[in-house]
């Protein structure tokens, strides 16, 4: 009689359609819509042009996510861009992505959202002055640690947190929209007279305005990181995208119109927290509610970023591009806790020197560089491997348009206004190759790493997890 094979350990499919919509919309509606509007307006120069930028950002996010939905149904593995680049462009390019993503892009995203959560959370206590940087960073660190704990404990609980915060923030945005509609009925339209005057029409202002706008849409690709935990991915992946992203785009446009109904462009540009300024003007002494809503919004977005970010680390380790310990899941809770703990530690390190504005620009530059490579991979599969089963297809013009937009977004700030920081970021991305050749290709991993892995495996109660296809 043959011995029974040991039971396989894998992440469970616990994300349904509601959870999927919450993961996309709940991560997209983060701090951006409460903070970025003044940066978009400041860069582009006029209210009318800023609304055009917001609409175009939404349109681009819809096209990009539809392209990703096709990729997600062809390559049915978790890991988002990483796994798609690995399967279409090969291990070296995929390692460059994971190296910059794990060391910079993801932690920068987590740190940026945590900082904005902290700014809003402490704002009511410092009504007449700017809150101390140390206090803001301590609150941001506490938020990161709380959500790391939640995500390590239970997938279903993390999803419940995500759905709750999505409902809360959609409600908060609806309050802003209704306030704007009330102002419109009362005839407050003077801020829209000659609304395209003073528009900055240059490659750099348009590129930077898009970076700031797209920061608010970041999270459109979140579902592709957790494909293996999604129930019926062939159906739910495209469906969730088509529900969540148009909903967020319409909400964002209406919220921006509402901001401009209440505030003059100069007031909006000089505000450090647009939603709070709006709340103080429209809701009077109830203005603090907007501060709480913005903090809750950022907290929910941070949870979604954590949920998906830990999975990227986990998948890369499973493919041999990160230490083995990161490809393990907790034996009872079935959460990728080592990958989540690793993401937490790096995020806390990035938090120490970071400021919101620079984090956004360099985060966007790196992210769109890899989005361009991913979309090129989809075009390659469409042209070279049309026979692959595709439950969901997009017309080839859609990925072509996204690729053109991605190339523009990568090159625009460099061509028009070269900054040395962009060179540093580019060198950092390509430095992944220097690590890849000895560590991954030639496997120069000393026995010490094996001993550390065994110790951590016992300490964290984790075991290797299989693919859940």
CSV table of C-alpha atoms in Angstrom, one decimal:
chain,number,residue,atom,x,y,z
A,1,UNK,CA,0.0,0.0,0.0
A,2,UNK,CA,1.5,3.3,-1.1
A,3,UNK,CA,1.9,6.0,1.6
A,4,UNK,CA,-0.5,9.0,1.3
A,5,UNK,CA,1.1,12.1,-0.2
A,6,UNK,CA,1.4,14.9,2.4
A,7,UNK,CA,-1.5,17.4,2.2
A,8,UNK,CA,-0.7,20.4,0.0
A,9,UNK,CA,-0.6,23.9,1.5
A,10,UNK,CA,-1.9,26.7,-0.6
A,11,UNK,CA,-3.6,30.1,-0.3
A,12,UNK,CA,-7.4,29.7,-0.3
A,13,UNK,CA,-9.8,31.2,-2.9
A,14,UNK,CA,-11.6,33.6,-0.5
A,15,UNK,CA,-12.1,36.7,-2.6
A,16,UNK,CA,-15.5,36.9,-4.2
A,17,UNK,CA,-16.9,39.7,-6.6
A,18,UNK,CA,-17.7,42.1,-3.7
A,19,UNK,CA,-14.2,41.6,-2.2
A,20,UNK,CA,-12.7,42.0,-5.7
A,21,UNK,CA,-14.5,45.3,-6.3
A,22,UNK,CA,-13.5,46.4,-2.8
A,23,UNK,CA,-9.9,45.5,-3.4
A,24,UNK,CA,-9.7,47.6,-6.6
A,25,UNK,CA,-12.0,50.6,-5.6
A,26,UNK,CA,-11.0,50.5,-2.0
A,27,UNK,CA,-7.3,50.7,-2.8
A,28,UNK,CA,-7.8,53.3,-5.6
A,29,UNK,CA,-9.8,55.6,-3.4
A,30,UNK,CA,-7.0,56.3,-0.9
A,31,UNK,CA,-5.4,59.5,0.1
A,32,UNK,CA,-5.0,60.7,-3.5
A,33,UNK,CA,-8.4,62.3,-4.1
A,34,UNK,CA,-8.1,64.1,-0.8
A,35,UNK,CA,-4.6,65.4,-1.4
A,36,UNK,CA,-3.6,65.3,-5.1
A,37,UNK,CA,-6.2,67.7,-6.6
A,38,UNK,CA,-4.2,70.8,-5.6
A,39,UNK,CA,-1.0,69.3,-7.1
A,40,UNK,CA,-2.8,68.5,-10.4
A,41,UNK,CA,-4.2,72.1,-10.6
A,42,UNK,CA,-0.9,73.6,-9.5
A,43,UNK,CA,1.0,71.8,-12.3
A,44,UNK,CA,-1.6,72.2,-15.1
A,45,UNK,CA,-2.6,75.7,-14.2
A,46,UNK,CA,-6.4,75.9,-14.8
A,47,UNK,CA,-9.6,74.3,-13.4
A,48,UNK,CA,-10.9,73.1,-16.9
A,49,UNK,CA,-7.6,71.4,-17.8
A,50,UNK,CA,-7.3,69.8,-14.4
A,51,UNK,CA,-10.8,68.1,-14.9
A,52,UNK,CA,-9.6,66.9,-18.4
A,53,UNK,CA,-6.5,65.4,-16.7
A,54,UNK,CA,-8.7,63.6,-14.1
A,55,UNK,CA,-11.0,62.2,-16.9
A,56,UNK,CA,-8.0,61.1,-19.0
A,57,UNK,CA,-6.3,59.4,-16.0
A,58,UNK,CA,-9.5,57.5,-15.4
A,59,UNK,CA,-9.8,56.5,-19.1
A,60,UNK,CA,-6.2,55.3,-19.1
A,61,UNK,CA,-6.8,53.3,-15.9
A,62,UNK,CA,-9.8,51.6,-17.5
A,63,UNK,CA,-7.9,50.7,-20.7
A,64,UNK,CA,-4.9,49.5,-18.8
A,65,UNK,CA,-7.0,47.4,-16.4
A,66,UNK,CA,-8.9,45.8,-19.3
A,67,UNK,CA,-5.5,44.8,-20.9
A,68,UNK,CA,-4.5,43.4,-17.5
A,69,UNK,CA,-7.8,41.5,-17.3
A,70,UNK,CA,-6.9,39.6,-20.5
A,71,UNK,CA,-3.4,38.9,-19.1
A,72,UNK,CA,-4.9,37.6,-15.9
A,73,UNK,CA,-7.2,35.1,-17.7
A,74,UNK,CA,-4.3,33.9,-20.0
A,75,UNK,CA,-1.6,33.7,-17.2
A,76,UNK,CA,-3.8,32.6,-14.3
A,77,UNK,CA,-1.2,33.1,-11.5
A,78,UNK,CA,-0.9,35.7,-8.8
A,79,UNK,CA,1.9,38.3,-8.9
A,80,UNK,CA,0.6,40.9,-11.3
A,81,UNK,CA,3.3,42.6,-13.5
A,82,UNK,CA,6.0,40.3,-12.0
A,83,UNK,CA,4.5,37.1,-13.2
A,84,UNK,CA,3.5,38.5,-16.6
A,85,UNK,CA,7.0,39.9,-17.3
A,86,UNK,CA,8.5,36.6,-16.1
A,87,UNK,CA,6.4,34.6,-18.6
A,88,UNK,CA,6.8,37.0,-21.5
A,89,UNK,CA,10.2,38.8,-21.1
A,90,UNK,CA,12.2,36.3,-19.1
A,91,UNK,CA,13.7,36.1,-15.6
A,92,UNK,CA,16.3,39.0,-15.7
A,93,UNK,CA,13.7,41.6,-16.5
A,94,UNK,CA,11.3,40.1,-14.0
A,95,UNK,CA,14.0,40.2,-11.3
A,96,UNK,CA,14.7,43.9,-12.1
A,97,UNK,CA,11.0,44.5,-11.5
A,98,UNK,CA,10.9,42.6,-8.2
A,99,UNK,CA,14.1,44.1,-7.0
A,100,UNK,CA,12.9,47.7,-7.5
A,101,UNK,CA,9.3,46.8,-6.5
A,102,UNK,CA,10.2,45.1,-3.2
A,103,UNK,CA,13.0,47.5,-2.3
A,104,UNK,CA,11.4,50.7,-3.4
A,105,UNK,CA,8.1,50.9,-5.3
A,106,UNK,CA,5.8,48.9,-3.0
A,107,UNK,CA,7.3,50.2,0.3
A,108,UNK,CA,7.2,53.8,-1.2
A,109,UNK,CA,3.5,53.3,-2.0
A,110,UNK,CA,2.8,52.0,1.6
A,111,UNK,CA,4.8,54.8,3.2
A,112,UNK,CA,3.2,57.5,1.0
A,113,UNK,CA,-0.3,56.3,1.9
A,114,UNK,CA,0.6,55.8,5.6
A,115,UNK,CA,2.0,59.4,5.7
A,116,UNK,CA,-1.2,60.9,4.2
A,117,UNK,CA,-3.3,58.8,6.7
A,118,UNK,CA,-1.2,60.2,9.5
A,119,UNK,CA,-1.5,63.8,8.3
A,120,UNK,CA,-5.3,63.6,8.3
A,121,UNK,CA,-5.5,61.6,11.5
A,122,UNK,CA,-3.5,64.2,13.5
A,123,UNK,CA,-4.9,67.3,11.7
A,124,UNK,CA,-7.9,67.9,14.1
A,125,UNK,CA,-5.4,68.0,17.0
A,126,UNK,CA,-3.3,70.7,15.3
A,127,UNK,CA,-6.1,73.0,14.0
A,128,UNK,CA,-4.0,76.2,14.0
A,129,UNK,CA,-0.5,74.9,13.0
A,130,UNK,CA,1.3,72.2,11.1
A,131,UNK,CA,1.7,69.0,13.0
A,132,UNK,CA,5.2,68.0,13.9
A,133,UNK,CA,6.9,65.6,11.4
A,134,UNK,CA,7.9,63.2,14.2
A,135,UNK,CA,4.3,62.8,15.4
A,136,UNK,CA,3.0,62.3,11.8
A,137,UNK,CA,5.7,59.6,11.1
A,138,UNK,CA,5.0,57.8,14.4
A,139,UNK,CA,1.2,57.6,13.6
A,140,UNK,CA,2.1,56.4,10.1
A,141,UNK,CA,4.3,53.6,11.6
A,142,UNK,CA,1.6,52.5,14.0
A,143,UNK,CA,-0.9,52.3,11.1
A,144,UNK,CA,1.5,50.1,9.1
A,145,UNK,CA,2.1,47.8,12.1
A,146,UNK,CA,-1.7,47.4,12.8
A,147,UNK,CA,-2.5,46.5,9.2
A,148,UNK,CA,0.5,44.1,9.0
A,149,UNK,CA,-0.9,42.3,12.0
A,150,UNK,CA,-4.5,42.2,10.5
A,151,UNK,CA,-3.2,40.8,7.2
A,152,UNK,CA,-1.0,38.2,8.9
A,153,UNK,CA,-3.9,36.9,11.0
A,154,UNK,CA,-6.7,36.2,8.5
A,155,UNK,CA,-7.4,36.7,4.8
A,156,UNK,CA,-11.2,36.9,5.3
A,157,UNK,CA,-10.8,39.4,8.1
A,158,UNK,CA,-8.5,41.6,5.9
A,159,UNK,CA,-11.1,41.5,3.2
A,160,UNK,CA,-13.9,42.5,5.6
A,161,UNK,CA,-11.8,45.5,6.7
A,162,UNK,CA,-11.4,46.3,3.0
A,163,UNK,CA,-15.1,46.2,2.2
A,164,UNK,CA,-16.0,48.2,5.3
A,165,UNK,CA,-13.5,51.0,4.5
A,166,UNK,CA,-14.6,51.1,0.8
A,167,UNK,CA,-18.2,51.7,1.9
A,168,UNK,CA,-17.1,54.4,4.3
A,169,UNK,CA,-15.0,56.3,1.8
A,170,UNK,CA,-17.6,56.0,-1.0
A,171,UNK,CA,-20.1,57.5,1.4
A,172,UNK,CA,-17.6,60.4,2.3
A,173,UNK,CA,-17.1,61.1,-1.4
A,174,UNK,CA,-20.9,61.2,-1.9
A,175,UNK,CA,-21.1,63.8,0.9
A,176,UNK,CA,-18.6,66.0,-1.1
A,177,UNK,CA,-20.6,65.4,-4.4
A,178,UNK,CA,-23.9,66.3,-2.8
A,179,UNK,CA,-22.4,69.4,-1.2
A,180,UNK,CA,-21.1,70.4,-4.7
A,181,UNK,CA,-24.6,69.7,-6.3
A,182,UNK,CA,-26.2,72.0,-3.6
A,183,UNK,CA,-23.7,74.8,-4.5
A,184,UNK,CA,-24.4,74.3,-8.2
A,185,UNK,CA,-28.2,74.7,-7.6
A,186,UNK,CA,-27.5,77.8,-5.7
A,187,UNK,CA,-25.6,79.2,-8.7
A,188,UNK,CA,-22.0,79.0,-7.5
A,189,UNK,CA,-20.3,78.6,-10.9
A,190,UNK,CA,-18.0,81.7,-11.0
A,191,UNK,CA,-14.9,79.5,-10.6
A,192,UNK,CA,-15.7,77.8,-13.9
A,193,UNK,CA,-15.9,81.1,-15.9
A,194,UNK,CA,-13.0,81.1,-18.4
A,195,UNK,CA,-12.0,77.8,-16.9
A,196,UNK,CA,-9.1,77.0,-19.4
A,197,UNK,CA,-7.2,80.4,-18.8
A,198,UNK,CA,-3.5,80.0,-17.7
A,199,UNK,CA,-3.3,76.4,-18.8
A,200,UNK,CA,0.4,75.2,-18.9
A,201,UNK,CA,0.6,73.4,-22.2
A,202,UNK,CA,4.1,71.7,-22.1
A,203,UNK,CA,5.3,68.1,-22.1
A,204,UNK,CA,6.6,68.3,-18.5
A,205,UNK,CA,3.5,69.9,-16.8
A,206,UNK,CA,1.2,67.5,-18.6
A,207,UNK,CA,3.4,64.5,-17.6
A,208,UNK,CA,3.7,65.6,-13.9
A,209,UNK,CA,0.0,66.4,-13.7
A,210,UNK,CA,-0.8,62.9,-15.0
A,211,UNK,CA,1.6,61.4,-12.4
A,212,UNK,CA,-0.2,63.2,-9.6
A,213,UNK,CA,-3.7,62.3,-11.0
A,214,UNK,CA,-2.7,58.6,-11.6
A,215,UNK,CA,-1.4,58.4,-8.0
A,216,UNK,CA,-5.1,58.7,-7.1
A,217,UNK,CA,-6.0,55.9,-9.5
A,218,UNK,CA,-3.2,53.6,-8.4
A,219,UNK,CA,-4.6,50.2,-7.4
A,220,UNK,CA,-6.4,49.6,-10.7
A,221,UNK,CA,-4.2,46.5,-11.2
A,222,UNK,CA,-4.5,45.2,-7.6
A,223,UNK,CA,-6.7,42.2,-8.4
A,224,UNK,CA,-4.0,40.8,-10.7
A,225,UNK,CA,-1.7,40.3,-7.7
A,226,UNK,CA,-4.2,37.9,-6.0
A,227,UNK,CA,-5.6,35.9,-9.0
A,228,UNK,CA,-5.0,32.6,-7.2
A,229,UNK,CA,-7.2,33.7,-4.3
A,230,UNK,CA,-10.0,35.0,-6.5
A,231,UNK,CA,-13.2,32.9,-6.9
A,232,UNK,CA,-13.9,32.2,-10.6
A,233,UNK,CA,-11.2,34.5,-11.9
A,234,UNK,CA,-12.2,34.1,-15.6
A,235,UNK,CA,-15.5,35.8,-14.8
A,236,UNK,CA,-14.9,37.9,-11.8
A,237,UNK,CA,-11.6,39.6,-12.9
A,238,UNK,CA,-13.0,41.5,-15.9
A,239,UNK,CA,-16.4,42.0,-14.1
A,240,UNK,CA,-14.8,43.6,-11.0
A,241,UNK,CA,-12.6,45.9,-13.2
A,242,UNK,CA,-15.7,47.1,-15.2
A,243,UNK,CA,-17.6,47.8,-12.0
A,244,UNK,CA,-14.9,49.4,-9.9
A,245,UNK,CA,-12.9,51.7,-12.2
A,246,UNK,CA,-15.7,53.5,-14.0
A,247,UNK,CA,-17.4,54.1,-10.6
A,248,UNK,CA,-14.2,55.6,-9.2
A,249,UNK,CA,-13.6,57.8,-12.3
A,250,UNK,CA,-17.1,59.3,-12.1
A,251,UNK,CA,-16.8,59.9,-8.4
A,252,UNK,CA,-13.4,61.6,-8.8
A,253,UNK,CA,-14.7,63.9,-11.5
A,254,UNK,CA,-17.8,64.9,-9.5
A,255,UNK,CA,-15.6,65.4,-6.3
A,256,UNK,CA,-13.2,67.7,-8.2
A,257,UNK,CA,-16.1,69.7,-9.6
A,258,UNK,CA,-17.5,70.0,-6.0
A,259,UNK,CA,-14.0,71.2,-4.7
A,260,UNK,CA,-14.0,73.9,-7.5
A,261,UNK,CA,-17.6,75.0,-6.7
A,262,UNK,CA,-16.6,75.8,-3.1
A,263,UNK,CA,-13.0,77.0,-3.4
A,264,UNK,CA,-11.3,79.3,-5.8
A,265,UNK,CA,-8.3,77.8,-7.7
A,266,UNK,CA,-5.9,79.8,-5.5
A,267,UNK,CA,-7.5,78.5,-2.3
A,268,UNK,CA,-7.4,74.9,-3.6
A,269,UNK,CA,-3.7,75.2,-4.6
A,270,UNK,CA,-2.7,76.7,-1.3
A,271,UNK,CA,-4.6,74.0,0.8
A,272,UNK,CA,-2.5,71.2,2.3
A,273,UNK,CA,-5.6,69.1,2.8
A,274,UNK,CA,-8.2,69.9,0.2
A,275,UNK,CA,-11.0,67.8,1.7
A,276,UNK,CA,-10.6,69.4,5.2
A,277,UNK,CA,-10.6,72.9,3.7
A,278,UNK,CA,-13.8,71.9,1.8
A,279,UNK,CA,-15.3,70.5,4.9
A,280,UNK,CA,-14.6,73.7,7.0
A,281,UNK,CA,-16.3,75.9,4.3
A,282,UNK,CA,-19.3,73.7,3.6
A,283,UNK,CA,-19.9,71.8,6.9
A,284,UNK,CA,-18.8,74.6,9.2
A,285,UNK,CA,-18.0,73.2,12.7
A,286,UNK,CA,-18.7,69.7,11.4
A,287,UNK,CA,-15.7,70.1,9.0
A,288,UNK,CA,-13.6,67.7,11.1
A,289,UNK,CA,-15.7,64.9,9.6
A,290,UNK,CA,-13.8,65.2,6.3
A,291,UNK,CA,-10.5,64.9,8.2
A,292,UNK,CA,-11.8,61.6,9.7
A,293,UNK,CA,-13.2,60.4,6.3
A,294,UNK,CA,-9.8,61.1,4.6
A,295,UNK,CA,-7.9,59.3,7.3
A,296,UNK,CA,-10.3,56.2,7.1
A,297,UNK,CA,-9.9,56.3,3.3
A,298,UNK,CA,-6.2,56.2,3.4
A,299,UNK,CA,-6.3,53.5,6.1
A,300,UNK,CA,-8.5,51.3,3.8
A,301,UNK,CA,-6.2,52.0,0.8
A,302,UNK,CA,-3.2,51.0,2.9
A,303,UNK,CA,-4.9,47.7,3.8
A,304,UNK,CA,-5.4,46.9,0.1
A,305,UNK,CA,-1.9,47.9,-0.8
A,306,UNK,CA,-0.6,45.6,1.9
A,307,UNK,CA,-2.9,42.7,0.9
A,308,UNK,CA,-1.6,42.7,-2.7
A,309,UNK,CA,2.0,43.8,-2.0
A,310,UNK,CA,2.7,40.9,0.3
A,311,UNK,CA,1.5,38.6,-2.5
A,312,UNK,CA,4.1,39.9,-5.0
A,313,UNK,CA,7.0,39.1,-2.6
A,314,UNK,CA,5.4,35.7,-2.0
A,315,UNK,CA,5.1,34.8,-5.8
A,316,UNK,CA,8.7,36.0,-6.5
A,317,UNK,CA,10.1,33.8,-3.7
A,318,UNK,CA,8.1,30.9,-5.1
A,319,UNK,CA,9.8,31.5,-8.5
A,320,UNK,CA,13.2,31.5,-6.8
A,321,UNK,CA,13.8,35.3,-7.1
A,322,UNK,CA,13.6,36.0,-3.4
A,323,UNK,CA,14.7,34.0,-0.3
A,324,UNK,CA,12.7,30.8,0.2
A,325,UNK,CA,11.2,31.9,3.5
A,326,UNK,CA,9.1,34.5,1.7
A,327,UNK,CA,7.3,31.8,-0.3
A,328,UNK,CA,5.9,30.2,2.8
A,329,UNK,CA,2.4,30.5,4.3
A,330,UNK,CA,1.3,30.1,7.9
A,331,UNK,CA,0.4,26.5,8.5
A,332,UNK,CA,-2.9,27.3,10.3
A,333,UNK,CA,-3.9,30.8,9.0
A,334,UNK,CA,-2.8,30.2,5.4
A,335,UNK,CA,-1.6,33.8,5.1
A,336,UNK,CA,1.8,34.6,3.5
A,337,UNK,CA,3.0,36.1,6.8
A,338,UNK,CA,6.8,36.1,6.1
A,339,UNK,CA,6.3,38.2,2.9
A,340,UNK,CA,4.0,40.6,4.8
A,341,UNK,CA,6.5,41.0,7.6
A,342,UNK,CA,9.3,41.7,5.1
A,343,UNK,CA,7.1,44.3,3.3
A,344,UNK,CA,6.4,45.9,6.7
A,345,UNK,CA,10.1,46.2,7.7
A,346,UNK,CA,11.1,47.8,4.3
A,347,UNK,CA,8.1,50.2,4.4
A,348,UNK,CA,9.1,51.4,7.9
A,349,UNK,CA,12.6,52.0,6.6
A,350,UNK,CA,11.4,54.0,3.6
A,351,UNK,CA,9.1,56.0,5.9
A,352,UNK,CA,12.0,57.5,7.9
A,353,UNK,CA,13.4,59.9,5.2
A,354,UNK,CA,10.3,60.1,2.9
A,355,UNK,CA,8.1,63.1,2.0
A,356,UNK,CA,4.8,62.7,0.1
A,357,UNK,CA,5.5,64.8,-3.0
A,358,UNK,CA,8.8,63.2,-4.1
A,359,UNK,CA,7.5,59.7,-3.2
A,360,UNK,CA,4.6,60.2,-5.7
A,361,UNK,CA,6.7,61.3,-8.6
A,362,UNK,CA,9.4,58.6,-8.4
A,363,UNK,CA,6.9,55.9,-7.5
A,364,UNK,CA,4.9,56.8,-10.7
A,365,UNK,CA,8.0,57.0,-12.9
A,366,UNK,CA,9.1,53.5,-11.9
A,367,UNK,CA,5.6,52.0,-11.9
A,368,UNK,CA,4.9,53.2,-15.5
A,369,UNK,CA,8.2,51.9,-16.7
A,370,UNK,CA,7.2,48.4,-15.7
A,371,UNK,CA,3.6,48.8,-16.9
A,372,UNK,CA,5.0,49.6,-20.4
A,373,UNK,CA,7.0,46.3,-20.3
A,374,UNK,CA,3.9,44.3,-19.1
A,375,UNK,CA,1.7,45.7,-21.8
A,376,UNK,CA,4.4,44.9,-24.4
A,377,UNK,CA,4.2,41.3,-23.1
A,378,UNK,CA,0.4,41.3,-23.8
A,379,UNK,CA,1.0,42.5,-27.4
A,380,UNK,CA,3.7,39.8,-27.8
A,381,UNK,CA,1.2,37.1,-26.7
A,382,UNK,CA,-1.6,38.5,-29.0
A,383,UNK,CA,0.7,38.5,-32.0
A,384,UNK,CA,2.9,35.5,-31.4
A,385,UNK,CA,0.6,33.1,-29.4
A,386,UNK,CA,-2.9,33.8,-30.6
A,387,UNK,CA,-3.8,30.1,-30.0
A,388,UNK,CA,-3.6,30.4,-26.1
A,389,UNK,CA,-7.0,30.0,-24.5
A,390,UNK,CA,-8.4,33.5,-23.7
A,391,UNK,CA,-11.7,33.6,-21.8
A,392,UNK,CA,-11.6,37.4,-22.1
A,393,UNK,CA,-10.2,39.4,-25.0
A,394,UNK,CA,-9.6,43.1,-25.7
A,395,UNK,CA,-9.1,44.7,-29.1
A,396,UNK,CA,-5.4,45.1,-29.9
A,397,UNK,CA,-5.8,48.9,-30.2
A,398,UNK,CA,-6.3,49.1,-26.4
A,399,UNK,CA,-2.9,47.8,-25.3
A,400,UNK,CA,-1.3,49.9,-28.1
A,401,UNK,CA,-2.9,53.1,-26.7
A,402,UNK,CA,-1.9,52.1,-23.1
A,403,UNK,CA,1.7,51.4,-24.3
A,404,UNK,CA,2.0,54.8,-26.0
A,405,UNK,CA,0.6,56.5,-22.9
A,406,UNK,CA,3.1,54.6,-20.6
A,407,UNK,CA,6.1,55.5,-22.9
A,408,UNK,CA,5.0,59.2,-22.8
A,409,UNK,CA,4.6,59.1,-19.0
A,410,UNK,CA,8.1,57.6,-18.6
A,411,UNK,CA,9.8,60.0,-21.0
A,412,UNK,CA,7.9,63.3,-20.6
A,413,UNK,CA,9.4,64.5,-17.3
A,414,UNK,CA,12.9,63.5,-18.4
A,415,UNK,CA,12.8,65.2,-21.8
A,416,UNK,CA,11.3,68.4,-20.8
A,417,UNK,CA,12.9,69.0,-17.4
A,418,UNK,CA,15.7,66.4,-16.6
A,419,UNK,CA,16.3,65.9,-12.9
A,420,UNK,CA,19.2,63.9,-11.6
A,421,UNK,CA,16.8,61.9,-9.3
A,422,UNK,CA,15.3,60.2,-12.4
A,423,UNK,CA,18.8,59.0,-13.4
A,424,UNK,CA,19.3,57.6,-9.8
A,425,UNK,CA,15.9,55.8,-10.1
A,426,UNK,CA,16.8,54.4,-13.5
A,427,UNK,CA,20.2,53.2,-12.3
A,428,UNK,CA,18.5,51.7,-9.2
A,429,UNK,CA,16.1,49.7,-11.5
A,430,UNK,CA,19.0,48.4,-13.7
A,431,UNK,CA,21.2,47.6,-10.6
A,432,UNK,CA,18.8,44.6,-10.2
A,433,UNK,CA,20.9,42.9,-12.9
A,434,UNK,CA,24.1,43.2,-10.8
A,435,UNK,CA,22.3,41.3,-8.0
A,436,UNK,CA,20.6,38.8,-10.4
A,437,UNK,CA,23.8,37.4,-12.1
A,438,UNK,CA,25.7,36.2,-8.9
A,439,UNK,CA,22.7,35.5,-6.6
A,440,UNK,CA,20.0,34.1,-8.8
A,441,UNK,CA,21.7,32.9,-12.0
A,442,UNK,CA,24.8,31.4,-10.4
A,443,UNK,CA,23.0,30.7,-7.1
A,444,UNK,CA,25.9,32.0,-4.9
A,445,UNK,CA,23.7,31.6,-1.8
A,446,UNK,CA,25.8,30.4,1.2
A,447,UNK,CA,24.6,27.7,3.6
A,448,UNK,CA,24.0,30.5,6.2
A,449,UNK,CA,20.8,31.4,4.3
A,450,UNK,CA,19.5,27.8,4.6
A,451,UNK,CA,20.1,27.9,8.4
A,452,UNK,CA,18.3,31.3,8.7
A,453,UNK,CA,15.4,29.9,6.6
A,454,UNK,CA,15.0,26.8,8.9
A,455,UNK,CA,15.1,29.0,12.1
A,456,UNK,CA,12.5,31.4,10.7
A,457,UNK,CA,10.3,28.6,9.4
A,458,UNK,CA,10.1,27.1,12.9
A,459,UNK,CA,9.8,30.5,14.6
A,460,UNK,CA,7.0,31.8,12.4
A,461,UNK,CA,5.2,28.4,12.0
A,462,UNK,CA,5.3,28.5,8.2
A,463,UNK,CA,5.7,26.0,5.4
A,464,UNK,CA,6.2,26.1,1.6
A,465,UNK,CA,2.9,26.8,-0.3
A,466,UNK,CA,1.9,25.4,-3.7
A,467,UNK,CA,0.4,27.3,-6.7
A,468,UNK,CA,-3.4,27.5,-6.6
A,469,UNK,CA,-4.3,27.3,-10.3
